[in-house]
Short mmCIF file of C-alpha atoms in Angstrom, two decimals:
data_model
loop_
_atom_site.label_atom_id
_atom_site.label_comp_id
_atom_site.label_asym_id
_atom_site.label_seq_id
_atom_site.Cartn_x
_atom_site.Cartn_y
_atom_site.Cartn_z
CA UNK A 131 -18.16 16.50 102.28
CA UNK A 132 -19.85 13.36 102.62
CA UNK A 133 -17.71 10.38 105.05
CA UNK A 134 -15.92 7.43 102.67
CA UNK A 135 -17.70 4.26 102.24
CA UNK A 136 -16.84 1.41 100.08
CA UNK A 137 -20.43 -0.38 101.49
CA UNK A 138 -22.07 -0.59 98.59
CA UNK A 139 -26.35 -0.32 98.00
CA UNK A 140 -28.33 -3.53 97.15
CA UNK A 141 -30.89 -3.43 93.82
CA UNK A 142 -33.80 -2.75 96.36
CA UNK A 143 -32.19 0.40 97.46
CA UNK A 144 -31.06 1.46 94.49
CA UNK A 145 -34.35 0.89 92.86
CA UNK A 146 -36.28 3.46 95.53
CA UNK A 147 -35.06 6.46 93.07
CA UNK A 148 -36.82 6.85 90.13
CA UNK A 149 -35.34 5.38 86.68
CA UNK A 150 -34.00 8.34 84.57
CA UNK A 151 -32.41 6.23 82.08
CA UNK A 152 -33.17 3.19 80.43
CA UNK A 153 -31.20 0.87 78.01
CA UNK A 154 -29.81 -2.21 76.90
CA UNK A 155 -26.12 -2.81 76.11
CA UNK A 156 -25.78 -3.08 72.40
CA UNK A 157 -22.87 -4.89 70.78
CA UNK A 158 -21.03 -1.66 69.97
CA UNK A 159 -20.66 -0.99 73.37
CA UNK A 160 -18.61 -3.70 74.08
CA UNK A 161 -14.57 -3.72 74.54
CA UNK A 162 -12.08 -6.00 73.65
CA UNK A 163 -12.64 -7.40 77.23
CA UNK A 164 -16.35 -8.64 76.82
CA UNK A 165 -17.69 -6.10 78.28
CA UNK A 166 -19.37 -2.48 78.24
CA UNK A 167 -16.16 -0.17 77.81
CA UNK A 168 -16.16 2.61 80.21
CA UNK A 169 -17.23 5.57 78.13
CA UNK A 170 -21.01 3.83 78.13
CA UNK A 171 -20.61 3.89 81.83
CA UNK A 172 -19.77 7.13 81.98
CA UNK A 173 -22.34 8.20 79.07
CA UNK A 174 -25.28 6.50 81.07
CA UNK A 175 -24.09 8.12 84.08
CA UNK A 176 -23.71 11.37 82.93
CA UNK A 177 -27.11 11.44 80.95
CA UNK A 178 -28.79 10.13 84.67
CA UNK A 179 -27.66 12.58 85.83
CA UNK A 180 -28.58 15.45 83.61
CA UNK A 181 -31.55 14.26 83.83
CA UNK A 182 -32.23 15.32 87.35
CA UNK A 183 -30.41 18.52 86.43
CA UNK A 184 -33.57 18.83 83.85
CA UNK A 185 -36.07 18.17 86.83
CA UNK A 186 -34.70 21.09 88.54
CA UNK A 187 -34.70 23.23 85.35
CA UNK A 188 -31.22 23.35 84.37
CA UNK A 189 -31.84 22.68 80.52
CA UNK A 190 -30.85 23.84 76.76
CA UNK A 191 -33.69 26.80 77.43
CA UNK A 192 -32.08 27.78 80.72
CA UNK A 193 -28.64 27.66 79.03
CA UNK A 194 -29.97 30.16 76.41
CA UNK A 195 -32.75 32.34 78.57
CA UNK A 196 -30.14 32.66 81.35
CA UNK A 197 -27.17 32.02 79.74
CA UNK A 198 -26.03 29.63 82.88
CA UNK A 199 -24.71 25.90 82.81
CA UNK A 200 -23.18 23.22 84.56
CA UNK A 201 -19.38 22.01 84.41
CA UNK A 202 -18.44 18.84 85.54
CA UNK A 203 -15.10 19.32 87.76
CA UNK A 204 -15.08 16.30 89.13
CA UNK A 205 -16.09 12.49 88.46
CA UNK A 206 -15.30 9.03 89.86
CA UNK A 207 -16.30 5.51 88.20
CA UNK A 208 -16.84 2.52 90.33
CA UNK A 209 -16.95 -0.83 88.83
CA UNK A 210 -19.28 -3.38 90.93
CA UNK A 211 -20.21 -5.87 88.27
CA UNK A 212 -20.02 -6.15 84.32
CA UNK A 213 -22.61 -5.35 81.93
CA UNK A 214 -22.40 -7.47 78.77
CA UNK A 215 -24.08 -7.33 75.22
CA UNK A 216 -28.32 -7.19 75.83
CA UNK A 217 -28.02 -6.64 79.18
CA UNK A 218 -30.87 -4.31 80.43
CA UNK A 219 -30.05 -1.33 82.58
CA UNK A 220 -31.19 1.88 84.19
CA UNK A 221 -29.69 4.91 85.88
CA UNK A 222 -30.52 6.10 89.08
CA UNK A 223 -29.30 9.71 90.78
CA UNK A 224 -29.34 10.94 93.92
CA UNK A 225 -28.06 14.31 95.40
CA UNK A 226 -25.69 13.83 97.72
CA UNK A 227 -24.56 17.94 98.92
CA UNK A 228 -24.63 21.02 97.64
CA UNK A 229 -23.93 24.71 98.15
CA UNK A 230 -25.05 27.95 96.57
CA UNK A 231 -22.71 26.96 93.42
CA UNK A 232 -21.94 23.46 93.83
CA UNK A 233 -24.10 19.80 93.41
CA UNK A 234 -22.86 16.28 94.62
CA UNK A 235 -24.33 13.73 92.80
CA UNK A 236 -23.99 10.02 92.36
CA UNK A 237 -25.42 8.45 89.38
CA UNK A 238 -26.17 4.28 89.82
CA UNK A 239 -26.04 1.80 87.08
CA UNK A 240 -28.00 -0.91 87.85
CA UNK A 241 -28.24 -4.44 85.97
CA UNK A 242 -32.08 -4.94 85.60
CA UNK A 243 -31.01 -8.22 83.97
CA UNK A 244 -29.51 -9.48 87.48
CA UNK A 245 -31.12 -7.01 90.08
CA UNK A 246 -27.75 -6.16 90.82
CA UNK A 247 -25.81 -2.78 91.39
CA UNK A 248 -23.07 -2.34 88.32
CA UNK A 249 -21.38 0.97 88.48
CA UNK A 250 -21.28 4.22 90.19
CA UNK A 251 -20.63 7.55 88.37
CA UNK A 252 -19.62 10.01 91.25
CA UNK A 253 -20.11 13.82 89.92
CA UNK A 254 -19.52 17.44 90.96
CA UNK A 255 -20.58 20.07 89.43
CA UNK A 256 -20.63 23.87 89.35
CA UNK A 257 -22.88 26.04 88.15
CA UNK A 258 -21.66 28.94 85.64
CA UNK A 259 -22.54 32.01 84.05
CA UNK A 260 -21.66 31.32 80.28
CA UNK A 261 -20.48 34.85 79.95
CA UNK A 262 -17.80 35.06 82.44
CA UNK A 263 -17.27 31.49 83.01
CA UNK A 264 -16.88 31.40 86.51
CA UNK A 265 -19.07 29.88 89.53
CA UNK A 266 -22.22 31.56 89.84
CA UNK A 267 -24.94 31.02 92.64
CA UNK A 268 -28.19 29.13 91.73
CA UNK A 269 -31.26 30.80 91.09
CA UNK A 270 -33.99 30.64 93.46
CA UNK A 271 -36.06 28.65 92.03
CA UNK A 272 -33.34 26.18 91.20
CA UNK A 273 -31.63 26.13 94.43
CA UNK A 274 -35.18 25.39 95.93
CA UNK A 275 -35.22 22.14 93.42
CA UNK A 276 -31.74 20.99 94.62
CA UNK A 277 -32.98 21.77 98.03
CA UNK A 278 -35.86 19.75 97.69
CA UNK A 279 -33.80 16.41 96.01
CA UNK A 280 -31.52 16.68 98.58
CA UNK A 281 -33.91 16.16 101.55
CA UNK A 282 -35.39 13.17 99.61
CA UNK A 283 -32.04 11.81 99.24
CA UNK A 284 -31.52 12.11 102.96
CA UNK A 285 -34.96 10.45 103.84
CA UNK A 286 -33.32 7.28 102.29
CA UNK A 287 -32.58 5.09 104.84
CA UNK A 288 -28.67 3.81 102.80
CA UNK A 289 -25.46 5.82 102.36
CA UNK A 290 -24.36 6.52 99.22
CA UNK A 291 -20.67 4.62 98.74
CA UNK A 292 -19.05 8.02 98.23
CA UNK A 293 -15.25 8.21 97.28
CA UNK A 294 -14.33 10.71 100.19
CA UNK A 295 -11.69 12.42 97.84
CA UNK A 296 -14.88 14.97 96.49
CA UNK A 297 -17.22 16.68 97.44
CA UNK A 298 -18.54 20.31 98.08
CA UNK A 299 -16.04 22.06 99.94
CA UNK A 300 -16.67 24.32 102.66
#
């Protein structure tokens, strides 16, 4: 499990992984607050993230071929800045750990609008077998993919402001 930090990464770090979603904060995604209500935060997130799950070919075909998933067990939010209605904004995911069964990742939400850091969605997840519903080790070939993510992640020269309440146990 990764250390605790509450050091948070600037835009240009951020900005060094690749943008796997893009969008712009539309008026229904705004709460009686004035800004984007947390479910878009988590949505964005979320959808970052399966995105890099995609990348390393966890997908609707290797759901059905293989009849393997992902299941979220854990997630933090952390709320750096608002995003408010037309706001531009990407997500951003890094691996953080993993195991034979288990993936760390953070997803970041960053406000294009202000080069700023807005959110980070903190997610672990365990891979499946559909049938039996219980942890099952990667495939090669994907394990390899996480494998190779999670050297690129630790190439980057910033920490990840990890909760230090999850993680992959050992």
């Amino acid at each position: 499990m990764m250390s605790p930090t509450t050091q948070a990464p600037t835009w240009d770090q951020v900005t060094q992984l690749p943008a796997l979603v893009e969008a712009k904060v539309e008026p229904e995604f705004i709460d009686f607050n004035g800004h984007m209500n947390i479910r878009h935060y988590l949505d964005a997130g979320a959808q970052s993230a399966d995105r890099l799950c995609h990348a390393v070919g966890i997908d609707q075909a290797y759901r059905l071929d293989r009849r393997m998933t992902l299941f979220t067990a854990e997630h933090h939010l952390r709320y750096l800045s608002e995003l408010q209605t037309g706001d531009a904004f990407s997500g951003h995911t890094r691996v953080l750990d993993l195991s034979d069964k288990v993936v760390h990742l953070m997803s970041f939400l960053v406000d294009q609008s202000r080069e700023r850091l807005a959110c980070t969605v903190e997610i672990v997840l365990v891979h499946v077998g559909l049938e039996e519903r219980r942890p099952r080790p990667f495939p090669a070939n994907v394990s390899a993919g996480w494998d190779r993510l999670l050297s690129e992640s630790r190439a980057l020269r910033w920490t990840a402001p990890v909760c230090g309440s999850m993680g992959v146990r050992r």
